[in-house]
Coordinates of C-alpha atoms in Angstrom, one line a residue:
M133 CA 58.8 56.0 -101.5
T134 CA 62.3 54.7 -101.5
P135 CA 65.1 57.2 -101.3
V136 CA 67.1 57.9 -104.4
A137 CA 69.8 55.3 -104.9
G138 CA 72.8 55.3 -107.1
I139 CA 73.1 52.3 -109.4
I140 CA 75.8 51.1 -111.8
T141 CA 74.2 49.2 -114.7
S142 CA 75.7 46.2 -116.5
D143 CA 77.2 48.5 -119.1
S144 CA 79.0 50.4 -116.4
L145 CA 76.9 53.6 -116.5
N146 CA 75.6 55.4 -113.4
A147 CA 72.0 56.0 -112.8
Q148 CA 69.8 57.4 -110.0
V149 CA 66.5 55.7 -109.2
D150 CA 63.7 55.7 -106.7
A151 CA 60.5 53.8 -106.5
Q152 CA 57.0 53.9 -104.9
V153 CA 55.9 50.8 -103.0
Y154 CA 52.3 50.4 -102.1
F155 CA 51.4 47.9 -99.3
K156 CA 48.8 47.5 -96.7
V157 CA 48.8 45.5 -93.4
R158 CA 45.9 43.1 -93.5
S159 CA 43.2 44.1 -91.0
D160 CA 42.7 40.7 -89.2
E161 CA 44.2 40.5 -85.7
E162 CA 46.8 37.9 -86.5
S163 CA 48.2 39.9 -89.4
V164 CA 48.4 43.1 -87.3
K165 CA 50.3 41.2 -84.6
A166 CA 52.6 39.5 -87.2
S167 CA 53.4 42.9 -88.8
Q168 CA 54.5 44.2 -85.4
Y169 CA 56.2 41.2 -83.9
N170 CA 57.7 39.3 -86.9
V171 CA 59.5 42.4 -88.4
F172 CA 61.2 45.2 -86.6
N173 CA 59.9 48.5 -87.9
Y174 CA 58.2 47.1 -91.0
M175 CA 57.9 50.5 -92.7
V176 CA 61.7 50.8 -92.7
Q177 CA 62.2 47.2 -93.7
I178 CA 60.0 47.3 -96.8
V179 CA 61.7 50.4 -98.0
A180 CA 65.2 48.9 -97.5
L181 CA 64.2 45.6 -99.2
A182 CA 62.6 47.5 -102.1
R183 CA 65.7 49.6 -102.5
T184 CA 68.2 46.8 -102.5
T185 CA 66.0 44.6 -104.8
L186 CA 65.6 47.5 -107.3
R187 CA 69.3 48.1 -107.3
N188 CA 69.9 44.4 -107.9
I189 CA 67.4 44.2 -110.8
I190 CA 68.6 47.3 -112.6
G191 CA 72.2 46.4 -112.0
T192 CA 71.8 43.4 -114.2
M193 CA 70.4 45.5 -117.1
T194 CA 71.9 48.0 -119.5
L195 CA 70.8 51.6 -119.1
K196 CA 68.9 51.4 -122.4
D197 CA 67.0 48.3 -121.2
A198 CA 66.3 49.8 -117.8
N199 CA 64.7 52.9 -119.4
S200 CA 62.7 50.9 -121.9
E201 CA 61.6 47.9 -119.9
R202 CA 59.8 49.4 -116.9
G203 CA 57.1 46.8 -116.9
K204 CA 59.7 44.1 -116.6
I205 CA 61.4 45.9 -113.7
N206 CA 58.0 46.4 -112.0
S207 CA 57.1 42.8 -112.4
A208 CA 60.4 41.5 -111.1
L209 CA 60.3 43.9 -108.1
Y210 CA 56.7 42.9 -107.2
N211 CA 57.4 39.2 -107.5
N212 CA 60.6 39.5 -105.4
L213 CA 59.0 41.6 -102.7
A214 CA 55.9 39.4 -102.6
S215 CA 58.0 36.2 -102.1
E216 CA 60.3 37.8 -99.5
T217 CA 57.5 39.4 -97.5
K218 CA 54.8 36.6 -97.6
N219 CA 55.2 36.0 -93.8
W220 CA 55.2 39.7 -92.9
A221 CA 51.3 39.9 -92.9
W222 CA 50.8 42.6 -95.5
K223 CA 49.6 42.8 -99.0
L224 CA 51.5 44.5 -101.8
S225 CA 49.6 46.2 -104.5
V226 CA 50.4 47.3 -108.0
P227 CA 48.9 50.6 -109.2
N228 CA 47.1 50.5 -112.5

C-alpha cells in the first residue's frame, strides 16, 4: 500500500490518494537474483514508483474525472509500472 499522497488536480483542487499495488517476484533463480541485485530495496522502490506515477496521472485530470474514471487510472498505472519494472524480475497483477 502506498502512503497517502497530496495531489493537486488540473483544476487546482487538492486531493489525498493512496493505492494498493500487488506484485510477486517470479520464483525462478534468475528472477530472484535480479530482484535483489538490479534494484536496491525493491519493496520501497515499487511503492515510491507507484506513488509518483499515481500523482502524475491524477495531476493531469480534473477532480471530477479522477473520481469517475478509476478504471482509466488503474489501467494507466498498471501500464506505466509494467513498462518501468519489466527488468526488475517481478510480475504485477491486477485484482479482479
